[in-house]
Amino acid sequence: MPTNSPDAPTPAFATVDFDVVTFDRQAVHASLALVAQVSADDLTRPTPCPEWTLHGLLTHMTAQHHGFASAARGEGDPALWRSRPLGEDHVATYRESAERVLAAFAADGVLDRTFPLPEFGPGAAFPGRLAISFHFIDYVVHSWDVARTLGRTVEFEPDLLTAALAVARAVPDGAARRKPGAAFAPAVAWSGGSRLDEIVALLGRRPTWPDRAPAAG
């Protein structure tokens, strides 16, 4: 991934030619509607992310909101991305983090800022429009994660899914996705289904989760 070095490579998905702030807001609002339906008993459910229960997934989603909101203000301290307790009211905790990042992304000139993203490595920094596209695709996929965990569905407008699919197709695949802490698991082979199915498959989810994975061999 590129850093703020002038010699850093430019990723294939550096051109974000859609209204990324609006689409990101819609994805976050979808996640808010789903999280509002999560009961305390639901928090122990497994999710499409094998390493996380729903509690772990919401903790991650909350931390990412805070991290990106800080990055939008030019703050690059890795500590700002650390997980924090959900507390007794997980819905209110998540809502507060979502409102914070939405406010940060709505600020004047945000697309022209440089976002430090320490999760990509020391000194990593990206143009605002590209950085927000990372957050956008995360919350399209995480909304799907929460919906499937609850046995529900999530729907997005066709234009949003077209943009999300372009971002998903540009995310590098391969060995990097098998490393500990990778943002996404390796792509899953998939044909047919909806555009959202294709997006989540590209980013390492089985669109038919929670069915059993195919037997090896």
XYZ file of C-alpha atoms in Angstrom:
217
model
C 0.000 0.000 0.000
C 1.200 3.515 -0.686
C 2.472 5.791 2.034
C 3.128 9.501 1.992
C 6.488 8.828 0.322
C 6.739 10.420 -3.162
C 8.140 7.110 -4.426
C 5.175 5.071 -3.159
C 3.124 3.236 -5.801
C -0.340 4.447 -6.718
C -3.029 1.814 -6.139
C -5.229 0.703 -9.012
C -8.267 2.059 -7.225
C -6.921 5.579 -6.751
C -9.656 7.102 -8.964
C -12.882 7.461 -7.000
C -15.268 9.096 -9.470
C -18.479 8.892 -7.445
C -19.963 10.812 -4.518
C -18.080 8.821 -1.913
C -19.246 10.914 1.062
C -22.928 10.406 0.206
C -22.526 6.694 -0.475
C -20.485 6.237 2.698
C -23.199 7.963 4.715
C -25.827 5.631 3.239
C -23.738 2.572 4.114
C -23.222 3.792 7.675
C -26.941 4.536 8.062
C -27.688 0.973 6.905
C -25.349 -0.326 9.596
C -27.037 1.880 12.199
C -30.467 0.496 11.334
C -29.169 -3.046 11.699
C -27.227 -2.480 14.916
C -30.357 -0.930 16.445
C -31.918 -4.409 16.171
C -29.075 -6.165 18.015
C -30.049 -7.400 21.479
C -27.630 -8.254 24.264
C -28.300 -11.940 23.603
C -27.286 -11.505 19.959
C -23.774 -10.362 20.877
C -22.500 -13.935 21.269
C -23.619 -14.996 17.787
C -20.967 -16.051 15.249
C -20.528 -13.782 12.247
C -19.262 -14.201 8.677
C -15.904 -13.019 10.083
C -14.717 -16.302 11.681
C -12.544 -14.627 14.310
C -15.377 -12.468 15.672
C -18.647 -12.891 17.449
C -21.123 -10.086 16.874
C -19.692 -8.374 19.961
C -16.229 -8.473 18.414
C -17.503 -7.239 15.069
C -19.317 -4.268 16.635
C -16.216 -3.466 18.685
C -14.172 -3.406 15.486
C -16.733 -1.319 13.605
C -16.861 1.195 16.444
C -13.074 1.482 16.596
C -12.841 2.014 12.846
C -15.348 4.870 12.989
C -13.268 6.593 15.654
C -10.043 5.947 13.755
C -11.322 7.344 10.464
C -12.873 10.352 12.196
C -9.482 11.140 13.734
C -7.742 10.609 10.393
C -10.112 13.107 8.757
C -8.720 15.690 11.171
C -5.143 14.756 10.295
C -4.476 12.814 13.497
C -2.233 9.806 12.926
C -1.704 8.337 16.410
C -2.264 4.537 16.188
C -3.788 4.642 19.681
C -6.816 6.412 18.213
C -7.682 3.168 16.381
C -7.646 0.931 19.431
C -10.747 -0.986 20.434
C -12.754 0.360 23.325
C -15.481 -1.305 25.414
C -18.998 -1.301 24.022
C -20.353 -0.724 27.518
C -23.826 -1.581 28.728
C -25.591 0.068 25.785
C -23.874 -1.285 22.673
C -26.370 0.450 20.377
C -25.695 3.894 21.863
C -21.939 3.301 21.792
C -22.041 2.326 18.141
C -24.365 5.214 17.244
C -22.027 7.742 18.870
C -19.038 6.461 16.892
C -21.022 6.473 13.640
C -22.245 10.023 14.196
C -18.688 11.111 14.898
C -17.287 9.774 11.633
C -20.219 11.080 9.595
C -19.671 14.551 11.032
C -15.953 14.331 10.255
C -16.594 13.310 6.649
C -19.164 16.094 6.205
C -16.604 18.815 7.004
C -15.761 21.331 4.301
C -12.740 20.380 2.233
C -12.493 16.843 3.611
C -11.877 15.317 0.167
C -8.812 17.520 -0.286
C -7.226 16.524 3.008
C -4.612 13.847 3.601
C -5.723 11.052 5.930
C -3.014 9.344 7.999
C -3.993 5.661 8.224
C -1.493 3.958 10.550
C -3.217 0.589 10.152
C -1.630 0.432 6.680
C 1.847 0.854 8.157
C 4.042 3.563 9.661
C 3.629 6.839 7.830
C 0.821 5.588 5.599
C -1.349 8.418 4.309
C -3.961 8.716 1.572
C -5.968 11.435 -0.206
C -9.298 12.044 1.493
C -11.455 10.769 -1.351
C -9.553 7.475 -1.486
C -9.444 7.060 2.295
C -13.206 7.531 2.565
C -13.666 4.884 -0.141
C -11.908 2.427 2.187
C -14.400 3.259 4.937
C -17.285 3.063 2.472
C -16.520 -0.456 1.272
C -15.952 -1.601 4.861
C -19.435 -0.519 5.886
C -21.175 -1.964 2.874
C -19.596 -5.293 3.793
C -19.995 -4.930 7.556
C -23.668 -4.038 7.118
C -24.025 -7.319 5.245
C -22.100 -9.078 8.028
C -24.474 -7.791 10.711
C -27.555 -8.519 8.619
C -26.521 -12.109 7.960
C -25.621 -12.617 11.617
C -29.149 -11.571 12.565
C -30.728 -13.671 9.800
C -31.814 -10.531 7.961
C -31.032 -8.840 4.671
C -29.679 -5.412 3.787
C -30.454 -3.516 0.608
C -28.606 -0.701 -1.130
C -29.440 1.433 -4.138
C -28.065 0.184 -7.471
C -25.749 3.190 -7.940
C -24.180 2.601 -4.539
C -23.602 -1.076 -5.343
C -22.023 -0.169 -8.679
C -19.548 2.066 -6.863
C -18.916 -0.522 -4.141
C -18.283 -3.232 -6.714
C -15.679 -1.083 -8.440
C -13.885 -0.567 -5.127
C -14.142 -4.249 -4.205
C -12.696 -5.342 -7.553
C -9.721 -3.047 -7.060
C -8.763 -4.292 -3.589
C -5.550 -6.316 -4.056
C -6.005 -10.058 -3.556
C -3.380 -12.743 -3.050
C -0.946 -13.664 -0.292
C -1.338 -10.361 1.550
C -4.884 -11.330 2.484
C -3.619 -14.425 4.301
C -1.429 -12.462 6.687
C -2.554 -11.904 10.298
C -4.560 -8.726 10.600
C -5.398 -8.502 6.892
C -8.429 -6.305 6.233
C -10.115 -8.995 4.109
C -9.825 -12.736 3.633
C -8.923 -14.027 0.145
C -11.647 -13.723 -2.459
C -14.177 -16.546 -2.631
C -15.059 -18.096 -5.994
C -18.664 -17.226 -6.793
C -20.972 -16.979 -9.768
C -24.545 -15.814 -10.063
C -26.454 -14.094 -7.315
C -26.774 -10.386 -6.665
C -24.279 -7.580 -7.047
C -23.952 -7.487 -3.251
C -23.168 -11.218 -3.316
C -20.335 -10.506 -5.737
C -18.985 -7.711 -3.545
C -18.847 -9.810 -0.387
C -17.350 -12.778 -2.269
C -14.595 -10.566 -3.664
C -13.852 -9.518 -0.093
C -13.644 -12.990 1.392
C -17.195 -13.838 2.468
C -19.357 -16.739 1.343
C -22.546 -15.113 0.037
C -24.534 -18.116 1.300
C -23.171 -17.885 4.863
C -24.061 -19.461 7.325
C -24.273 -22.618 5.240
C -21.423 -25.047 5.640
C -18.277 -24.402 3.629
C -17.623 -26.947 0.857
C -15.649 -29.995 1.961
C -11.959 -29.934 1.084
C -11.165 -31.862 -2.069
